[in-house]
mmCIF file of C-alpha atoms and ligand atoms in Angstrom:
data_model
loop_
_atom_site.group_PDB
_atom_site.id
_atom_site.type_symbol
_atom_site.label_atom_id
_atom_site.label_comp_id
_atom_site.label_asym_id
_atom_site.label_seq_id
_atom_site.Cartn_x
_atom_site.Cartn_y
_atom_site.Cartn_z
ATOM 1 C CA MET A 1162 -20.508 18.099 -30.640
ATOM 2 C CA MET A 1163 -21.291 21.832 -30.745
ATOM 3 C CA ARG A 1164 -18.913 24.183 -28.929
ATOM 4 C CA ALA A 1165 -19.312 27.957 -29.499
ATOM 5 C CA LEU A 1166 -16.845 30.784 -28.934
ATOM 6 C CA ILE A 1167 -18.485 34.168 -28.237
ATOM 7 C CA LEU A 1168 -16.145 37.099 -28.898
ATOM 8 C CA GLY A 1169 -17.818 39.450 -26.416
ATOM 9 C CA GLY A 1170 -17.388 42.737 -24.640
ATOM 10 C CA THR A 1171 -20.725 44.344 -25.506
ATOM 11 C CA ALA A 1172 -24.292 44.474 -24.199
ATOM 12 C CA ASP A 1173 -25.392 42.350 -27.172
ATOM 13 C CA ALA A 1174 -22.769 39.709 -26.352
ATOM 14 C CA ASN A 1175 -24.010 39.652 -22.755
ATOM 15 C CA SER A 1176 -27.613 39.114 -23.891
ATOM 16 C CA LEU A 1177 -26.465 36.283 -26.169
ATOM 17 C CA ALA A 1178 -24.427 34.655 -23.379
ATOM 18 C CA ALA A 1179 -27.491 34.520 -21.132
ATOM 19 C CA VAL A 1180 -29.622 32.794 -23.794
ATOM 20 C CA VAL A 1181 -26.829 30.391 -24.838
ATOM 21 C CA SER A 1182 -26.255 29.467 -21.198
ATOM 22 C CA ARG A 1183 -29.974 28.836 -20.575
ATOM 23 C CA ALA A 1184 -30.120 26.687 -23.710
ATOM 24 C CA GLY A 1185 -27.358 24.515 -22.248
ATOM 25 C CA ILE A 1186 -25.086 25.056 -25.250
ATOM 26 C CA ASP A 1187 -21.394 24.395 -24.575
ATOM 27 C CA ALA A 1188 -19.811 27.851 -25.075
ATOM 28 C CA ILE A 1189 -16.890 30.053 -24.025
ATOM 29 C CA TYR A 1190 -17.152 33.841 -23.585
ATOM 30 C CA SER A 1191 -14.082 35.877 -24.528
ATOM 31 C CA TYR A 1192 -13.078 39.365 -23.316
ATOM 32 C CA GLY A 1193 -10.117 41.272 -24.714
ATOM 33 C CA GLY A 1194 -8.987 42.277 -21.219
ATOM 34 C CA ARG A 1195 -9.527 45.994 -21.764
ATOM 35 C CA THR A 1196 -11.244 46.756 -18.472
ATOM 36 C CA HIS A 1197 -10.283 46.099 -14.892
ATOM 37 C CA ALA A 1198 -13.388 44.180 -13.847
ATOM 38 C CA PRO A 1199 -15.520 43.129 -16.791
ATOM 39 C CA ALA A 1200 -19.087 41.997 -16.146
ATOM 40 C CA GLU A 1201 -19.472 38.392 -14.955
ATOM 41 C CA GLN A 1202 -20.874 36.000 -17.539
ATOM 42 C CA PRO A 1203 -22.970 32.795 -17.052
ATOM 43 C CA LEU A 1204 -20.468 30.943 -19.260
ATOM 44 C CA PRO A 1205 -16.831 29.867 -18.839
ATOM 45 C CA THR A 1206 -14.880 33.045 -19.623
ATOM 46 C CA ARG A 1207 -11.407 33.749 -21.001
ATOM 47 C CA ILE A 1208 -9.800 37.210 -20.793
ATOM 48 C CA GLY A 1209 -7.053 38.653 -23.047
ATOM 49 C CA GLY A 1210 -5.913 38.575 -26.656
ATOM 50 C CA PHE A 1211 -5.340 35.326 -28.519
ATOM 51 C CA GLY A 1212 -1.987 36.520 -29.888
ATOM 52 C CA GLY A 1213 -2.996 37.199 -33.488
ATOM 53 C CA VAL A 1214 -4.616 35.209 -36.287
ATOM 54 C CA SER A 1215 -2.527 32.024 -36.184
ATOM 55 C CA SER A 1216 -2.805 31.759 -32.388
ATOM 56 C CA LEU A 1217 -6.563 32.256 -32.674
ATOM 57 C CA ALA A 1218 -6.658 29.488 -35.323
ATOM 58 C CA ASP A 1219 -4.670 27.221 -32.964
ATOM 59 C CA TYR A 1220 -7.096 28.087 -30.163
ATOM 60 C CA LEU A 1221 -10.096 27.134 -32.327
ATOM 61 C CA ARG A 1222 -8.521 23.760 -33.142
ATOM 62 C CA ARG A 1223 -7.285 23.041 -29.604
ATOM 63 C CA GLU A 1224 -10.618 23.938 -27.984
ATOM 64 C CA ARG A 1225 -12.560 22.131 -30.743
ATOM 65 C CA ILE A 1226 -14.657 25.238 -31.402
ATOM 66 C CA THR A 1227 -17.408 24.416 -33.920
ATOM 67 C CA HIS A 1228 -19.020 27.903 -34.168
ATOM 68 C CA VAL A 1229 -17.653 31.443 -33.644
ATOM 69 C CA ILE A 1230 -19.970 34.368 -32.931
ATOM 70 C CA ASP A 1231 -18.286 37.771 -33.293
ATOM 71 C CA ALA A 1232 -20.361 39.859 -30.883
ATOM 72 C CA THR A 1233 -17.629 42.455 -30.392
ATOM 73 C CA HIS A 1234 -18.162 46.174 -30.822
ATOM 74 C CA PRO A 1235 -18.371 47.673 -34.349
ATOM 75 C CA PHE A 1236 -15.118 49.542 -33.632
ATOM 76 C CA ALA A 1237 -13.300 46.357 -32.552
ATOM 77 C CA ALA A 1238 -12.189 46.057 -36.175
ATOM 78 C CA GLU A 1239 -8.918 44.197 -35.596
ATOM 79 C CA MET A 1240 -10.650 41.461 -33.592
ATOM 80 C CA SER A 1241 -13.314 41.118 -36.263
ATOM 81 C CA ARG A 1242 -10.744 40.952 -39.057
ATOM 82 C CA ASN A 1243 -8.708 38.348 -37.145
ATOM 83 C CA ALA A 1244 -11.826 36.253 -36.543
ATOM 84 C CA ILE A 1245 -12.617 36.222 -40.283
ATOM 85 C CA ALA A 1246 -9.051 35.147 -41.119
ATOM 86 C CA ALA A 1247 -8.801 32.454 -38.427
ATOM 87 C CA CYS A 1248 -12.252 31.012 -39.200
ATOM 88 C CA THR A 1249 -11.380 30.893 -42.892
ATOM 89 C CA GLN A 1250 -8.080 29.111 -42.129
ATOM 90 C CA THR A 1251 -9.806 26.521 -39.944
ATOM 91 C CA ALA A 1252 -13.112 26.312 -41.887
ATOM 92 C CA THR A 1253 -14.959 27.230 -38.685
ATOM 93 C CA PRO A 1254 -18.451 28.710 -39.212
ATOM 94 C CA LEU A 1255 -18.489 32.412 -38.215
ATOM 95 C CA LEU A 1256 -21.449 34.718 -37.629
ATOM 96 C CA ALA A 1257 -21.320 38.382 -36.556
ATOM 97 C CA LEU A 1258 -23.904 39.730 -34.109
ATOM 98 C CA GLU A 1259 -23.787 43.424 -35.009
ATOM 99 C CA ARG A 1260 -26.181 46.175 -33.953
ATOM 100 C CA ALA A 1261 -27.299 48.644 -36.627
ATOM 101 C CA PRO A 1262 -25.609 52.051 -36.683
ATOM 102 C CA TRP A 1263 -27.520 55.032 -35.265
ATOM 103 C CA ASP A 1264 -29.353 57.044 -37.888
ATOM 104 C CA LYS A 1265 -29.481 60.834 -37.813
ATOM 105 C CA THR A 1266 -33.002 61.994 -36.896
ATOM 106 C CA PRO A 1267 -34.609 65.451 -37.370
ATOM 107 C CA GLY A 1268 -33.143 67.829 -34.817
ATOM 108 C CA ASP A 1269 -29.769 66.057 -34.682
ATOM 109 C CA ARG A 1270 -26.858 68.388 -35.419
ATOM 110 C CA TRP A 1271 -24.319 65.753 -36.574
ATOM 111 C CA ILE A 1272 -21.057 66.340 -38.380
ATOM 112 C CA GLU A 1273 -20.169 62.873 -39.720
ATOM 113 C CA VAL A 1274 -16.442 62.117 -40.066
ATOM 114 C CA ALA A 1275 -14.519 59.012 -41.128
ATOM 115 C CA ASP A 1276 -12.122 58.627 -38.189
ATOM 116 C CA VAL A 1277 -10.599 60.217 -35.076
ATOM 117 C CA ALA A 1278 -8.156 62.375 -37.077
ATOM 118 C CA ALA A 1279 -11.072 63.898 -38.996
ATOM 119 C CA ALA A 1280 -12.941 64.441 -35.718
ATOM 120 C CA VAL A 1281 -10.014 66.500 -34.377
ATOM 121 C CA VAL A 1282 -10.061 68.685 -37.499
ATOM 122 C CA ALA A 1283 -13.844 69.133 -37.238
ATOM 123 C CA LEU A 1284 -13.563 70.866 -33.843
ATOM 124 C CA PRO A 1285 -13.848 74.677 -33.837
ATOM 125 C CA GLU A 1286 -10.672 76.821 -33.708
ATOM 126 C CA ASN A 1287 -11.927 78.938 -30.790
ATOM 127 C CA PRO A 1288 -11.672 77.361 -27.328
ATOM 128 C CA ALA A 1289 -14.762 75.284 -26.565
ATOM 129 C CA ARG A 1290 -16.031 72.814 -23.952
ATOM 130 C CA VAL A 1291 -15.839 69.381 -25.576
ATOM 131 C CA PHE A 1292 -17.195 66.011 -24.335
ATOM 132 C CA LEU A 1293 -15.037 63.175 -25.745
ATOM 133 C CA ALA A 1294 -17.345 60.172 -25.281
ATOM 134 C CA ILE A 1295 -15.045 57.807 -27.156
ATOM 135 C CA GLY A 1296 -13.237 56.032 -24.346
ATOM 136 C CA ARG A 1297 -9.565 56.095 -23.526
ATOM 137 C CA GLN A 1298 -7.765 54.516 -26.475
ATOM 138 C CA HIS A 1299 -8.057 57.444 -28.915
ATOM 139 C CA ILE A 1300 -7.433 60.569 -26.827
ATOM 140 C CA ALA A 1301 -3.870 61.413 -27.957
ATOM 141 C CA PRO A 1302 -4.828 62.926 -31.379
ATOM 142 C CA PHE A 1303 -6.801 65.657 -29.550
ATOM 143 C CA GLY A 1304 -3.498 66.831 -28.046
ATOM 144 C CA THR A 1305 -3.042 68.971 -31.174
ATOM 145 C CA ARG A 1306 -6.068 71.016 -30.029
ATOM 146 C CA PRO A 1307 -5.033 72.010 -26.478
ATOM 147 C CA GLN A 1308 -7.179 75.146 -26.495
ATOM 148 C CA HIS A 1309 -10.345 73.235 -25.590
ATOM 149 C CA ALA A 1310 -11.655 72.257 -22.148
ATOM 150 C CA TYR A 1311 -12.248 68.481 -22.447
ATOM 151 C CA THR A 1312 -14.519 66.164 -20.490
ATOM 152 C CA LEU A 1313 -13.534 62.496 -20.990
ATOM 153 C CA ARG A 1314 -15.357 59.342 -19.924
ATOM 154 C CA PHE A 1315 -13.483 56.126 -19.123
ATOM 155 C CA VAL A 1316 -14.641 52.759 -17.842
ATOM 156 C CA ASP A 1317 -11.772 52.591 -15.335
ATOM 157 C CA PRO A 1318 -9.776 55.319 -13.532
ATOM 158 C CA SER A 1319 -6.699 56.260 -15.554
ATOM 159 C CA ALA A 1320 -3.238 56.279 -13.986
ATOM 160 C CA GLU A 1321 -1.459 57.831 -16.989
ATOM 161 C CA THR A 1322 -1.224 61.595 -17.352
ATOM 162 C CA LEU A 1323 -3.522 62.783 -20.138
ATOM 163 C CA PRO A 1324 -2.078 64.365 -23.318
ATOM 164 C CA LEU A 1325 -4.534 67.261 -22.820
ATOM 165 C CA PRO A 1326 -3.744 70.308 -20.605
ATOM 166 C CA ASP A 1327 -7.372 70.942 -19.674
ATOM 167 C CA ALA A 1328 -9.178 67.625 -19.204
ATOM 168 C CA ASP A 1329 -11.588 66.272 -16.640
ATOM 169 C CA VAL A 1330 -12.353 62.508 -16.467
ATOM 170 C CA ILE A 1331 -15.699 60.905 -15.620
ATOM 171 C CA VAL A 1332 -15.295 57.248 -14.610
ATOM 172 C CA SER A 1333 -18.423 55.343 -15.649
ATOM 173 C CA ARG A 1334 -19.030 52.139 -17.574
ATOM 174 C CA GLY A 1335 -22.535 52.713 -18.906
ATOM 175 C CA PRO A 1336 -25.122 51.893 -20.085
ATOM 176 C CA PHE A 1337 -26.148 55.562 -19.762
ATOM 177 C CA THR A 1338 -29.545 57.240 -19.253
ATOM 178 C CA LEU A 1339 -31.043 60.366 -20.809
ATOM 179 C CA GLU A 1340 -31.407 62.032 -17.407
ATOM 180 C CA GLY A 1341 -27.802 61.234 -16.516
ATOM 181 C CA GLU A 1342 -26.487 62.518 -19.859
ATOM 182 C CA LEU A 1343 -28.521 65.748 -19.662
ATOM 183 C CA GLU A 1344 -27.097 66.326 -16.178
ATOM 184 C CA THR A 1345 -23.530 65.695 -17.387
ATOM 185 C CA LEU A 1346 -23.864 68.007 -20.397
ATOM 186 C CA ARG A 1347 -25.545 70.833 -18.442
ATOM 187 C CA ALA A 1348 -23.329 70.655 -15.337
ATOM 188 C CA ARG A 1349 -20.195 70.823 -17.483
ATOM 189 C CA HIS A 1350 -21.579 73.413 -19.931
ATOM 190 C CA ILE A 1351 -20.658 71.100 -22.843
ATOM 191 C CA GLU A 1352 -20.764 72.803 -26.265
ATOM 192 C CA TRP A 1353 -19.536 69.941 -28.512
ATOM 193 C CA ILE A 1354 -19.720 66.135 -28.299
ATOM 194 C CA VAL A 1355 -17.450 63.648 -30.076
ATOM 195 C CA ALA A 1356 -18.967 60.149 -30.397
ATOM 196 C CA ARG A 1357 -18.457 56.940 -32.335
ATOM 197 C CA ASN A 1358 -21.350 55.355 -34.171
ATOM 198 C CA SER A 1359 -21.499 52.352 -31.848
ATOM 199 C CA GLY A 1360 -25.213 51.762 -32.324
ATOM 200 C CA GLY A 1361 -27.126 49.853 -29.688
ATOM 201 C CA THR A 1362 -28.773 51.329 -26.626
ATOM 202 C CA GLY A 1363 -25.884 51.551 -24.124
ATOM 203 C CA ALA A 1364 -24.414 54.768 -25.445
ATOM 204 C CA ARG A 1365 -27.360 56.271 -27.361
ATOM 205 C CA ALA A 1366 -28.574 58.542 -24.535
ATOM 206 C CA LYS A 1367 -25.870 61.184 -25.110
ATOM 207 C CA LEU A 1368 -27.220 61.740 -28.622
ATOM 208 C CA ASP A 1369 -30.775 62.219 -27.369
ATOM 209 C CA ALA A 1370 -29.458 64.623 -24.744
ATOM 210 C CA ALA A 1371 -27.426 66.509 -27.367
ATOM 211 C CA ARG A 1372 -30.532 66.869 -29.544
ATOM 212 C CA ALA A 1373 -32.590 68.102 -26.595
ATOM 213 C CA LEU A 1374 -29.947 70.745 -25.853
ATOM 214 C CA GLY A 1375 -29.300 71.587 -29.519
ATOM 215 C CA LEU A 1376 -25.615 70.637 -29.281
ATOM 216 C CA PRO A 1377 -23.487 69.605 -32.291
ATOM 217 C CA VAL A 1378 -22.169 66.023 -32.351
ATOM 218 C CA ILE A 1379 -19.052 65.036 -34.299
ATOM 219 C CA MET A 1380 -19.996 61.450 -35.220
ATOM 220 C CA ILE A 1381 -17.216 59.053 -36.194
ATOM 221 C CA THR A 1382 -18.515 56.472 -38.653
ATOM 222 C CA ARG A 1383 -17.624 52.809 -38.333
ATOM 223 C CA PRO A 1384 -14.447 51.330 -39.794
ATOM 224 C CA PRO A 1385 -15.082 49.237 -42.920
ATOM 225 C CA LEU A 1386 -14.967 45.454 -42.369
ATOM 226 C CA PRO A 1387 -14.642 42.604 -44.870
ATOM 227 C CA ASP A 1388 -17.909 40.836 -45.661
ATOM 228 C CA ARG A 1389 -18.986 38.113 -43.260
ATOM 229 C CA PRO A 1390 -22.384 36.582 -42.377
ATOM 230 C CA ARG A 1391 -24.114 39.046 -40.033
ATOM 231 C CA VAL A 1392 -27.324 39.241 -37.976
ATOM 232 C CA ASP A 1393 -28.585 41.888 -35.560
ATOM 233 C CA SER A 1394 -30.543 39.826 -33.036
ATOM 234 C CA VAL A 1395 -29.841 37.108 -30.472
ATOM 235 C CA SER A 1396 -32.740 35.007 -31.792
ATOM 236 C CA GLN A 1397 -31.133 34.919 -35.257
ATOM 237 C CA VAL A 1398 -27.875 33.707 -33.688
ATOM 238 C CA MET A 1399 -29.791 30.966 -31.843
ATOM 239 C CA GLU A 1400 -31.433 29.876 -35.092
ATOM 240 C CA TRP A 1401 -27.990 29.752 -36.690
ATOM 241 C CA LEU A 1402 -26.825 27.564 -33.822
ATOM 242 C CA GLY A 1403 -29.773 25.254 -34.582
ATOM 243 C CA HIS A 1404 -30.919 25.924 -31.048
ATOM 244 C CA ARG A 1405 -34.148 23.926 -31.291
ATOM 245 C CA THR A 1406 -32.383 20.816 -32.588
ATOM 246 C CA CYS A 1407 -29.880 21.278 -29.706
ATOM 247 C CA LEU A 1408 -32.735 21.086 -27.218
ATOM 248 C CA GLY A 1409 -34.113 18.087 -29.058
ATOM 249 C CA ALA A 1410 -30.705 16.361 -29.234
HETATM 250 C C1 3Y8 B 1780 -14.134 45.487 -22.035
HETATM 251 C C2 3Y8 B 1780 -17.037 45.105 -20.754
HETATM 252 C C3 3Y8 B 1780 -22.902 46.032 -20.574
HETATM 253 C C4 3Y8 B 1780 -21.954 46.316 -21.701
HETATM 254 C C5 3Y8 B 1780 -21.603 47.781 -21.668
HETATM 255 C C6 3Y8 B 1780 -22.442 48.659 -25.624
HETATM 256 C C7 3Y8 B 1780 -22.677 49.394 -24.343
HETATM 257 C C8 3Y8 B 1780 -21.708 50.477 -22.333
HETATM 258 C C9 3Y8 B 1780 -21.116 52.233 -24.890
HETATM 259 C C10 3Y8 B 1780 -19.646 56.816 -23.816
HETATM 260 C C11 3Y8 B 1780 -19.309 55.667 -24.740
HETATM 261 C C12 3Y8 B 1780 -16.938 53.295 -25.461
HETATM 262 C C13 3Y8 B 1780 -16.359 52.184 -24.536
HETATM 263 C C14 3Y8 B 1780 -18.658 51.975 -24.560
HETATM 264 C C15 3Y8 B 1780 -19.918 51.402 -24.546
HETATM 265 C C16 3Y8 B 1780 -21.400 49.516 -23.494
HETATM 266 C C17 3Y8 B 1780 -20.947 48.150 -22.991
HETATM 267 C C18 3Y8 B 1780 -20.146 49.968 -24.257
HETATM 268 C C19 3Y8 B 1780 -18.409 53.358 -25.011
HETATM 269 C C20 3Y8 B 1780 -17.338 47.572 -21.702
HETATM 270 C C21 3Y8 B 1780 -16.525 46.331 -21.434
HETATM 271 C C22 3Y8 B 1780 -15.287 46.463 -22.040
HETATM 272 C C23 3Y8 B 1780 -15.275 47.715 -22.697
HETATM 273 C C24 3Y8 B 1780 -14.104 48.225 -23.452
HETATM 274 C C25 3Y8 B 1780 -14.225 49.686 -23.735
HETATM 275 C C26 3Y8 B 1780 -13.116 50.325 -24.583
HETATM 276 C C27 3Y8 B 1780 -13.808 51.670 -24.951
HETATM 277 C C28 3Y8 B 1780 -15.269 51.270 -25.138
HETATM 278 C C29 3Y8 B 1780 -15.913 52.734 -23.189
HETATM 279 C C30 3Y8 B 1780 -17.024 45.235 -19.235
HETATM 280 C C31 3Y8 B 1780 -17.732 48.306 -20.438
HETATM 281 C C32 3Y8 B 1780 -16.194 54.591 -25.291
HETATM 282 C C33 3Y8 B 1780 -16.946 52.866 -26.957
HETATM 283 O O1 3Y8 B 1780 -10.491 51.590 -20.763
HETATM 284 C C34 3Y8 B 1780 -10.470 51.081 -21.909
HETATM 285 O O2 3Y8 B 1780 -9.394 50.761 -22.522
HETATM 286 C C35 3Y8 B 1780 -11.791 50.868 -22.557
HETATM 287 C C36 3Y8 B 1780 -11.808 50.520 -23.871
HETATM 288 C C37 3Y8 B 1780 -12.774 49.469 -25.790
HETATM 289 C C38 3Y8 B 1780 -13.315 52.295 -26.235
HETATM 290 C C39 3Y8 B 1780 -11.982 52.936 -26.146
HETATM 291 O O3 3Y8 B 1780 -11.355 53.003 -27.187
HETATM 292 O O4 3Y8 B 1780 -11.603 53.351 -24.997
HETATM 293 N N1 3Y8 B 1780 -15.408 49.945 -24.531
HETATM 294 N N2 3Y8 B 1780 -16.428 48.384 -22.518
HETATM 295 C C40 3Y8 B 1780 -14.353 44.486 -23.157
HETATM 296 C C41 3Y8 B 1780 -13.202 43.495 -23.280
HETATM 297 O O5 3Y8 B 1780 -12.236 43.569 -22.509
HETATM 298 O O6 3Y8 B 1780 -13.311 42.608 -24.170
HETATM 299 O O7 3Y8 B 1780 -16.072 45.867 -18.698
HETATM 300 O O8 3Y8 B 1780 -17.953 44.682 -18.643
HETATM 301 C C42 3Y8 B 1780 -18.569 47.170 -22.486
HETATM 302 C C43 3Y8 B 1780 -19.459 48.244 -22.961
HETATM 303 N N3 3Y8 B 1780 -19.053 49.343 -23.516
HETATM 304 O O9 3Y8 B 1780 -22.371 45.654 -19.452
HETATM 305 O O10 3Y8 B 1780 -24.078 46.223 -20.740
HETATM 306 O O11 3Y8 B 1780 -22.564 47.409 -25.666
HETATM 307 O O12 3Y8 B 1780 -22.079 49.315 -26.658
HETATM 308 N N4 3Y8 B 1780 -17.518 51.346 -24.265
HETATM 309 C C44 3Y8 B 1780 -17.658 53.871 -27.867
HETATM 310 O O13 3Y8 B 1780 -16.969 54.761 -28.352
HETATM 311 O O14 3Y8 B 1780 -18.906 53.732 -28.015
HETATM 312 C C45 3Y8 B 1780 -18.759 54.454 -23.985
HETATM 313 O O15 3Y8 B 1780 -18.896 57.024 -22.829
HETATM 314 O O16 3Y8 B 1780 -20.633 57.504 -24.108
HETATM 315 P P1 NAP B 1781 -9.618 45.647 -31.320
HETATM 316 O O1 NAP B 1781 -8.834 46.908 -31.358
HETATM 317 O O2 NAP B 1781 -10.449 45.246 -32.474
HETATM 318 O O3 NAP B 1781 -8.709 44.383 -30.950
HETATM 319 C C1 NAP B 1781 -7.334 44.517 -30.637
HETATM 320 C C2 NAP B 1781 -6.873 43.168 -30.115
HETATM 321 O O4 NAP B 1781 -7.472 42.969 -28.828
HETATM 322 C C3 NAP B 1781 -7.367 41.971 -30.931
HETATM 323 O O5 NAP B 1781 -6.576 41.756 -32.070
HETATM 324 C C4 NAP B 1781 -7.259 40.848 -29.910
HETATM 325 O O6 NAP B 1781 -5.891 40.555 -29.606
HETATM 326 C C5 NAP B 1781 -7.781 41.566 -28.670
HETATM 327 N N1 NAP B 1781 -9.236 41.427 -28.492
HETATM 328 C C6 NAP B 1781 -10.192 42.351 -28.766
HETATM 329 N N2 NAP B 1781 -11.406 41.900 -28.406
HETATM 330 C C7 NAP B 1781 -11.221 40.664 -27.894
HETATM 331 C C8 NAP B 1781 -12.089 39.673 -27.342
HETATM 332 N N3 NAP B 1781 -13.403 39.892 -27.213
HETATM 333 N N4 NAP B 1781 -11.535 38.484 -26.929
HETATM 334 C C9 NAP B 1781 -10.206 38.269 -27.036
HETATM 335 N N5 NAP B 1781 -9.314 39.174 -27.527
HETATM 336 C C10 NAP B 1781 -9.837 40.348 -27.951
HETATM 337 O O7 NAP B 1781 -10.549 45.655 -30.006
HETATM 338 P P2 NAP B 1781 -11.025 46.919 -29.101
HETATM 339 O O8 NAP B 1781 -11.709 47.900 -29.969
HETATM 340 O O9 NAP B 1781 -9.880 47.338 -28.241
HETATM 341 O O10 NAP B 1781 -12.139 46.199 -28.208
HETATM 342 C C11 NAP B 1781 -11.717 45.363 -27.163
HETATM 343 C C12 NAP B 1781 -12.929 44.802 -26.479
HETATM 344 O O11 NAP B 1781 -13.752 45.868 -26.000
HETATM 345 C C13 NAP B 1781 -13.799 43.939 -27.370
HETATM 346 O O12 NAP B 1781 -14.297 42.869 -26.597
HETATM 347 C C14 NAP B 1781 -14.939 44.853 -27.743
HETATM 348 O O13 NAP B 1781 -16.130 44.125 -27.983
HETATM 349 C C15 NAP B 1781 -15.065 45.689 -26.497
HETATM 350 N N6 NAP B 1781 -15.617 47.014 -26.790
HETATM 351 C C16 NAP B 1781 -14.936 47.801 -27.660
HETATM 352 C C17 NAP B 1781 -15.478 49.047 -27.948
HETATM 353 C C18 NAP B 1781 -14.776 49.965 -28.894
HETATM 354 O O14 NAP B 1781 -15.169 51.124 -28.990
HETATM 355 N N7 NAP B 1781 -13.752 49.497 -29.580
HETATM 356 C C19 NAP B 1781 -16.693 49.460 -27.349
HETATM 357 C C20 NAP B 1781 -17.337 48.601 -26.448
HETATM 358 C C21 NAP B 1781 -16.794 47.374 -26.177
HETATM 359 P P3 NAP B 1781 -5.031 39.370 -30.349
HETATM 360 O O15 NAP B 1781 -4.714 39.954 -31.695
HETATM 361 O O16 NAP B 1781 -3.864 39.194 -29.441
HETATM 362 O O17 NAP B 1781 -5.929 38.168 -30.445
#
């Protein structure tokens, strides 16, 4: 009997959950527990880590999971690596639902870097107004560049003091619009943007706004992941789940 685990936390995972639920497939949606009030899902939902590879393998056995869909974010590399290891250990079929990276288009002023450390080095020496649109987990490395005036954007308000002397936080969970991003960049006189190549539509607007305003974007490329079967659409996942036969069953 089919039972799917959706490793979620993205817009794509939410789209998949809606289709899986409508198809009447027995499935569980999993959040990592990063945000205070994640979006409701039309499926039974679990929140929090599994406790590493072996605990995830135990979970797959205990819950009799027959298919795992890794619909996490391209930068959720540890979760993706753990899913590959646990599915290999338990011989559970795994498929990644992964949106394509954004491609540079004419007019984009991108400086592509490999990771956050390289993004810090890519910033100018002279004080500048920098929009760090990379969430809350990777702010500390910018503490070595205190001369800049930073604008940060978090999903939830942050209680901790920031490791940056001049930082202003926007609390917003996205998805974001071109109008909203243009307003943010203009109102805060942003001169540089730091972004991760998430792909998808939820965070793309800041790049279109940057292009419209002629602003440079330091673009962090995705972490490398081991090979695993991968698709970029919900319909391909449903085919993989043998959706039609499910309805016929
Ligand atoms: C907890 C689930 C939807 C899904 C919304 C997508 C779109 C908006 C773009 C910017 C970039 C960032 C961040 C971002 C985007 C969508 C999508 C996407 C980037 C939620 C969500 C969870 C998270 C976790 C959160 C991270 C943070 C990253 C903010 C829900 C809203 C910056 C990634 O406070 C924290 O600790 C937040 C941590 C991981 C990256 C970071 O390092 O801080 N996402 N984001 C998921 C879980 O617990 O399993 O709360 O409902 C999901 C979404 N985030 O509703 O349509 O699908 O890509 N999320 C990045 O660098 O791109 C924002 O601000 O421009
Ligand atoms: P990560 O660094 O790859 O994962 C760290 C640990 O968090 C994992 O080993 C696992 O803990 C737990 N975890 C992560 N995602 C989980 C999930 N969906 N269900 C259960 N446990 C999960 O992950 P991350 O980058 O912090 O991302 C966390 C969540 O936010 C994911 O759902 C991801 O899709 C979403 N998200 C992330 C980003 C981003 O920029 N990273 C952007 C948008 C959305 P154990 O080892 O204990 O099992």
